[in-house]
XYZ file of N, CA, C and O in Angstrom:
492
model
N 12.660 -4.617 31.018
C 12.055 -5.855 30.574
C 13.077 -6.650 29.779
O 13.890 -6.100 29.036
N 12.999 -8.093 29.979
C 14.001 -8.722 29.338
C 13.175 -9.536 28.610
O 12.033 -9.465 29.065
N 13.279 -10.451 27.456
C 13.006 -11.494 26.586
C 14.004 -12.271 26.073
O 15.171 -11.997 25.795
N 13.368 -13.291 25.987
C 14.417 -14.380 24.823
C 14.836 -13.859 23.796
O 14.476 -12.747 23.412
N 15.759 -14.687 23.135
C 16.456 -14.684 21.806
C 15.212 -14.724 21.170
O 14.238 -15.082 21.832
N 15.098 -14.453 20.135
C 14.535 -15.177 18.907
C 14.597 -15.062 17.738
O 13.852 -14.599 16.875
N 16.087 -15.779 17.764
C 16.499 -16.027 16.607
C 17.014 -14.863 16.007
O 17.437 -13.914 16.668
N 16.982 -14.922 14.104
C 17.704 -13.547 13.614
C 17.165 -12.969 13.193
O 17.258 -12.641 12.010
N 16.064 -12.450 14.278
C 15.272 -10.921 14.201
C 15.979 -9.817 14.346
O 16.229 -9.662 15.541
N 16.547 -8.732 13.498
C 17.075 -7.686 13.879
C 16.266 -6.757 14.359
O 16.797 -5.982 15.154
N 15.048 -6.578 14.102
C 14.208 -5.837 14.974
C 13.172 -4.943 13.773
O 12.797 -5.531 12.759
N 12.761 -3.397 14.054
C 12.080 -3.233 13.167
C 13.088 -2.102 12.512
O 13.893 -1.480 13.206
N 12.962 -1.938 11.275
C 13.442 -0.937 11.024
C 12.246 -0.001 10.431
O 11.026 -0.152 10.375
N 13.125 1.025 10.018
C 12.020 2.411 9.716
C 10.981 1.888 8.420
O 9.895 2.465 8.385
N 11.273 0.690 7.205
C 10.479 0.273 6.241
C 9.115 -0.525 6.743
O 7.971 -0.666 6.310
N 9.843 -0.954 7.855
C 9.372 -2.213 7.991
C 7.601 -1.367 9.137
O 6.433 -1.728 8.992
N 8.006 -0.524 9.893
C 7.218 0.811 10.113
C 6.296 1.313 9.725
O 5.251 1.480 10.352
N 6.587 1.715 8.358
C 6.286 2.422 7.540
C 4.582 1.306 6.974
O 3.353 1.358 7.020
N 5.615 0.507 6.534
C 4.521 -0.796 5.905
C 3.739 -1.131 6.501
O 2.689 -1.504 5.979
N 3.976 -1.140 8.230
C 2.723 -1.812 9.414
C 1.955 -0.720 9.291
O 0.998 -0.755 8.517
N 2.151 0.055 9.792
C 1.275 1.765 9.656
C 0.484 1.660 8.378
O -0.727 1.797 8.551
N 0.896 1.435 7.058
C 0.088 1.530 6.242
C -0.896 0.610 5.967
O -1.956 0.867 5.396
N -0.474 -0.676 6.455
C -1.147 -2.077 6.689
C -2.879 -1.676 7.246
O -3.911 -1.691 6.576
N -2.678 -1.329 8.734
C -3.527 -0.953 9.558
C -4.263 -0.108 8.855
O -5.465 -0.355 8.758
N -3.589 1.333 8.070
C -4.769 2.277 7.682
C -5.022 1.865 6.568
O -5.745 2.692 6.013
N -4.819 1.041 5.947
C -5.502 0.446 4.792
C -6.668 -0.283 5.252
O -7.767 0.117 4.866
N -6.587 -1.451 6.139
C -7.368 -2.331 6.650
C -8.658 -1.704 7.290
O -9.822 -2.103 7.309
N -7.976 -0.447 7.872
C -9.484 0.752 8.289
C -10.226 0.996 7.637
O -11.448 0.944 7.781
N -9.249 1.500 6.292
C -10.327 2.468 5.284
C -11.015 1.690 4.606
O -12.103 1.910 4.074
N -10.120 0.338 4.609
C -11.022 0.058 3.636
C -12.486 -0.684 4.297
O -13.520 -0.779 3.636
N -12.374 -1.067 5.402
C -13.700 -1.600 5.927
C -14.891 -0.753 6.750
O -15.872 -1.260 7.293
N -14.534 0.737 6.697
C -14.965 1.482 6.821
C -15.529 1.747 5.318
O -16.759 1.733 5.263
N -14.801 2.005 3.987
C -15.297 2.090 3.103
C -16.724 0.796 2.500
O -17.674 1.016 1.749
N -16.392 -0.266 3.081
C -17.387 -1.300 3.040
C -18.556 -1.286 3.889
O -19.641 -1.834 3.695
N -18.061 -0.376 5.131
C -19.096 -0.832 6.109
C -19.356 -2.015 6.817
O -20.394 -2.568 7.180
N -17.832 -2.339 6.953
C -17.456 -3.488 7.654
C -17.436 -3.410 9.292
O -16.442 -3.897 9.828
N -18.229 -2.962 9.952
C -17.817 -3.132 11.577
C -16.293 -3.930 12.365
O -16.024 -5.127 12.455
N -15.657 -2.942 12.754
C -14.372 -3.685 12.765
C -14.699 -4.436 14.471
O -15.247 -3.968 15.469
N -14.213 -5.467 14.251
C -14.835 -6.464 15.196
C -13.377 -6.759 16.386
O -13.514 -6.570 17.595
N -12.511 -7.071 15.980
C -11.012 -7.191 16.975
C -10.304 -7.824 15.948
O -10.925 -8.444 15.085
N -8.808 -7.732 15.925
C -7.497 -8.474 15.722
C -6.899 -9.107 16.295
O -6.591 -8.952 17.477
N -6.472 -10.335 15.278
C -5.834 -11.561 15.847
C -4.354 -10.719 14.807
O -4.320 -10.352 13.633
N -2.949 -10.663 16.291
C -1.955 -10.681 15.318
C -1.002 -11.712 16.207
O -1.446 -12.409 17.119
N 0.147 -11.690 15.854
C 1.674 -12.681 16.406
C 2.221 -11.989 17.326
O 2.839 -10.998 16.935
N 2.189 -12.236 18.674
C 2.860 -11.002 19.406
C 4.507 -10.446 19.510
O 4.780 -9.451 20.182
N 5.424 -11.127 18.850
C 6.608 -10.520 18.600
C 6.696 -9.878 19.765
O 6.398 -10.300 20.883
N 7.144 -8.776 19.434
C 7.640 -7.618 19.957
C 6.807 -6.643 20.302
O 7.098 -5.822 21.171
N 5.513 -6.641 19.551
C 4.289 -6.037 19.946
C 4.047 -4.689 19.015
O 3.172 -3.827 19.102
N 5.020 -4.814 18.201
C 4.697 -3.713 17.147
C 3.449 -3.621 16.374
O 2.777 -2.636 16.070
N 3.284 -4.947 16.111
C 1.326 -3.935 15.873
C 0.563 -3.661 16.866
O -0.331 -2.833 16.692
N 0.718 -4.238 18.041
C -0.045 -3.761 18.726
C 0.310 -2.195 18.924
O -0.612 -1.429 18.646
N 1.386 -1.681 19.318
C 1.910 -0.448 19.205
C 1.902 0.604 18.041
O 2.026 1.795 18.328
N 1.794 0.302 17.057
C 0.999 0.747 15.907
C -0.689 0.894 16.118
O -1.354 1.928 16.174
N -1.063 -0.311 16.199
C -2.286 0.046 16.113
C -3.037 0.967 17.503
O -4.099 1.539 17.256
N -2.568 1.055 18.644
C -2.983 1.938 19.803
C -2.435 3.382 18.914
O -3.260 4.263 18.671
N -0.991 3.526 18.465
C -0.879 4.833 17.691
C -1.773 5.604 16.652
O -1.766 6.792 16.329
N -2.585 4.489 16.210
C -3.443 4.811 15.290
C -4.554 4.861 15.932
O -5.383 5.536 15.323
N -5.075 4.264 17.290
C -6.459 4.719 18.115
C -6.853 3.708 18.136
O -8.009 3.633 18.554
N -6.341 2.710 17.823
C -7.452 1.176 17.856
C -7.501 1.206 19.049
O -6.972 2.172 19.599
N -8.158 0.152 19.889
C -8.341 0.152 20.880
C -7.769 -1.158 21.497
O -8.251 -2.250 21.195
N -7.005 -1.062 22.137
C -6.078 -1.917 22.380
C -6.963 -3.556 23.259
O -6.448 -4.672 23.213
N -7.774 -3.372 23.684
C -8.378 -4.195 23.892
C -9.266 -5.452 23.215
O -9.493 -6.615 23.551
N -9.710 -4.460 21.898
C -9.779 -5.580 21.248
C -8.925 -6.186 20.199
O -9.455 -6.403 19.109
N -7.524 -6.527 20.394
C -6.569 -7.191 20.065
C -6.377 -8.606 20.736
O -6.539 -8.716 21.951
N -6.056 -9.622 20.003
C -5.664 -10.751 20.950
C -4.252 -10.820 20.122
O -4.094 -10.239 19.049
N -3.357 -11.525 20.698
C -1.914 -11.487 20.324
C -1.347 -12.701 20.599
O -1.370 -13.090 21.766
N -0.742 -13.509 19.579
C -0.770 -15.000 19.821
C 0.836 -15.262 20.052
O 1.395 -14.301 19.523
N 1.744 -16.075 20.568
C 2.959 -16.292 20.648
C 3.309 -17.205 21.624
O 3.139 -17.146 22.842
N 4.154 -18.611 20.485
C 4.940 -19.182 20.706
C 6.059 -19.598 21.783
O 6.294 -20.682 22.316
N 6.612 -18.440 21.896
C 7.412 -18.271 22.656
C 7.584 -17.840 24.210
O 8.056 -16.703 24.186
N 7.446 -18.161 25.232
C 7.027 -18.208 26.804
C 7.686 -16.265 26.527
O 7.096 -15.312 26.017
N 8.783 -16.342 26.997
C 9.269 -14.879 27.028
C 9.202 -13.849 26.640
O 9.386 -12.765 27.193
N 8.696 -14.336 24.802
C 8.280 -13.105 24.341
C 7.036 -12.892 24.376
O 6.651 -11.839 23.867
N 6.014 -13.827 24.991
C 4.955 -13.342 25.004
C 4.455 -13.031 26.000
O 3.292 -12.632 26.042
N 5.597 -13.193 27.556
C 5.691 -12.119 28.367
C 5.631 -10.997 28.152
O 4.630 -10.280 28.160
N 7.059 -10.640 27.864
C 7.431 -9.389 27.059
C 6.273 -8.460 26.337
O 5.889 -7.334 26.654
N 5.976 -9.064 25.579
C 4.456 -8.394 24.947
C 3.131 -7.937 25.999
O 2.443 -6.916 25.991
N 3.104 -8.888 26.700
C 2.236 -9.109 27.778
C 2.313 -7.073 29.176
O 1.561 -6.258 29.710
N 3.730 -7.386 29.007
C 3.934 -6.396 29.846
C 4.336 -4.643 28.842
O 4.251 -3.446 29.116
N 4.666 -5.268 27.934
C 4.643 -3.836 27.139
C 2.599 -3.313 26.841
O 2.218 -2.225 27.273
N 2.160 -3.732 26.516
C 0.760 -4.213 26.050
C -0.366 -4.663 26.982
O -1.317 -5.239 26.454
N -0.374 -4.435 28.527
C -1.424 -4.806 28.682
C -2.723 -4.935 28.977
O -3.107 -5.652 29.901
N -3.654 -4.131 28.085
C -4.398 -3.933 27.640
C -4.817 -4.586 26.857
O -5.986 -4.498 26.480
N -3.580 -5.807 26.185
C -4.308 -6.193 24.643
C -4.204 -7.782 25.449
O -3.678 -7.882 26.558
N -4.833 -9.074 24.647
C -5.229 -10.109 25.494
C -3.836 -10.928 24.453
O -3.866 -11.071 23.231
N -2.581 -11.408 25.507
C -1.280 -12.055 24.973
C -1.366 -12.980 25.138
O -1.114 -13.104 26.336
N -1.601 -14.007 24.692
C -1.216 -15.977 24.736
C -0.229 -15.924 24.142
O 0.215 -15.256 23.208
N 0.391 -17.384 25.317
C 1.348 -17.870 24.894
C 1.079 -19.160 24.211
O 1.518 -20.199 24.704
N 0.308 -19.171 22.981
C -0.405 -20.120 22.347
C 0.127 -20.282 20.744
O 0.901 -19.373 20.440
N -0.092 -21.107 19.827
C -0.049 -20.822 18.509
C -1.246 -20.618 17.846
O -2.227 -21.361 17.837
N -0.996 -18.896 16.950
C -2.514 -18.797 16.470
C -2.962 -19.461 16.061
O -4.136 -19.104 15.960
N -2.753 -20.836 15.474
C -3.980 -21.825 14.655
C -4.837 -22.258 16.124
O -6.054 -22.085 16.063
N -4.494 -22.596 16.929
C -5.235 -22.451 18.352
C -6.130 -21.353 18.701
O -7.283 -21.574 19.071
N -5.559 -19.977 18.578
C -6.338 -18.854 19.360
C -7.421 -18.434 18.163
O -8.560 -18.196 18.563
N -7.181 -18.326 16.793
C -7.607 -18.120 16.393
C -9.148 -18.436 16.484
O -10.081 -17.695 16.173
N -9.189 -19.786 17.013
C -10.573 -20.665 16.740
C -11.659 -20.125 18.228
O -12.828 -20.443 18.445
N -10.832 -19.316 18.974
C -11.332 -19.176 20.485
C -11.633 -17.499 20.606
O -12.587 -17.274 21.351
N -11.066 -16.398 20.077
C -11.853 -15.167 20.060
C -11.846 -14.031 19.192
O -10.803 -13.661 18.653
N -13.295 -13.268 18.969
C -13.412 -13.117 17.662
C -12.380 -12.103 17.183
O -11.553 -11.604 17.946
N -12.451 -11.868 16.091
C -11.542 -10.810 14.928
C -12.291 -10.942 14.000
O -13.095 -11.870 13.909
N -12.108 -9.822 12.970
C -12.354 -9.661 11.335
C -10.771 -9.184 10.823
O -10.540 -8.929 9.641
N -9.837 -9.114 11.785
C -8.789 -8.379 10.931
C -7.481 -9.378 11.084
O -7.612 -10.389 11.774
N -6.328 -9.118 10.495
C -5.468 -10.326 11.243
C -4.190 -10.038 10.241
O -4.283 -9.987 9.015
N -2.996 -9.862 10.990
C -1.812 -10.020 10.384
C -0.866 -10.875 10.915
O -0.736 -10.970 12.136
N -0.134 -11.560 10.073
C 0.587 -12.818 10.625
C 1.904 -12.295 10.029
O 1.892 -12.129 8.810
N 3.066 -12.003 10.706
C 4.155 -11.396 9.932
C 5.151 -12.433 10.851
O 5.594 -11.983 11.908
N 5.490 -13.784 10.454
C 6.010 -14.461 11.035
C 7.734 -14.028 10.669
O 8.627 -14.417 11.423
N 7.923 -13.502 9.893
C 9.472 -13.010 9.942
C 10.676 -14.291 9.902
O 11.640 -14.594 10.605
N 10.102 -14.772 8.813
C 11.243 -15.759 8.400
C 10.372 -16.444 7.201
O 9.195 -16.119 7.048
N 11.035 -17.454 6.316
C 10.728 -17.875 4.939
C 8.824 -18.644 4.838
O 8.164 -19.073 5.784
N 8.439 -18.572 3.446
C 7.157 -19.507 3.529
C 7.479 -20.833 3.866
O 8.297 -21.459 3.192
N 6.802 -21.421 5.041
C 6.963 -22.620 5.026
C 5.703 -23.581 5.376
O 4.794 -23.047 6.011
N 5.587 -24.691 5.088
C 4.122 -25.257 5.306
C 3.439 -25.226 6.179
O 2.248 -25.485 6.006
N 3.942 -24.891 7.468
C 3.370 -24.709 9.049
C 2.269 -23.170 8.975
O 1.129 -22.857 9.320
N 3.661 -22.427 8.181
C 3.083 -21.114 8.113
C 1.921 -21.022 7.378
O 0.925 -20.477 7.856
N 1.930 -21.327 6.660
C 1.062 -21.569 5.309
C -0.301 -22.350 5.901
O -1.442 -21.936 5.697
N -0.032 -23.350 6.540
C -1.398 -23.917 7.515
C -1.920 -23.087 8.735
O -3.044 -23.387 9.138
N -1.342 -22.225 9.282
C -1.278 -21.131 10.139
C -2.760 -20.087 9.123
O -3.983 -20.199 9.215
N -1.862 -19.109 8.202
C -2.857 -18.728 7.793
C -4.300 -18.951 6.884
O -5.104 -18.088 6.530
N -4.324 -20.389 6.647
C -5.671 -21.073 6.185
C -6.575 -21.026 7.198
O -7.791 -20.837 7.180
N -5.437 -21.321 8.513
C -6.792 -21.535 9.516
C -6.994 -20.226 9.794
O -8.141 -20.026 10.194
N -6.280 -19.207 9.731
C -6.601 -17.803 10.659
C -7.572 -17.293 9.668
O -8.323 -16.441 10.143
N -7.826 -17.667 8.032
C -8.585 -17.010 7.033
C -10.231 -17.811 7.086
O -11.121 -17.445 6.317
């Protein structure tokens, strides 16, 4: 499988791992501890590492939707992943079109106002 550039992503390293993994089983326990019915996730499809995390952890890959920008990489995702539902859309778009209760936006570069309007609408 090939993809675009994008940009100066070095990729994931073992912290960065570590933190998604704990992300997810936090987000479990704790809505399990609430009695929150976990409903699906809206994440950024990158590279597809949460989605790949979260199938490691048993989610069910189907109810994921995975939003991305980028034509190639959200091929890329598309074909690593598919099981999980990949647009090549921007989440302030997908967001509004299918459901989730959960959602991580790890856009991987500085706060900036786009981003910042990104997750108002995804909240």
């Amino acid at each position: 499988m090939q993809f675009e550039d994008c940009g100066s992503y070095a990729g994931d390293s073992p912290g960065k791992k570590i933190t998604r993994a704990r992300l997810w089983l936090s987000a479990s326990n704790i809505m399990t501890l609430l009695g929150i019915p976990y409903q699906g996730a809206l994440v950024l499809a990158g590279h597809g590492g949460d989605i790949s995390t979260m199938k490691g952890l048993g989610f069910d890959p189907t109810t994921v939707v995975a939003a991305e920008i980028k034509p190639g990489l959200a091929e890329y995702t598309a074909q690593l992943h598919p099981q999980a539902r990949t647009l090549c859309k921007d989440v302030r778009e997908v967001c509004k079109h299918y459901p989730y209760n959960v959602a991580h936006l790890d856009f991987c570069h500085q706060i900036t106002v786009e981003g910042l309007l990104a997750i108002a609408d995804v909240v």
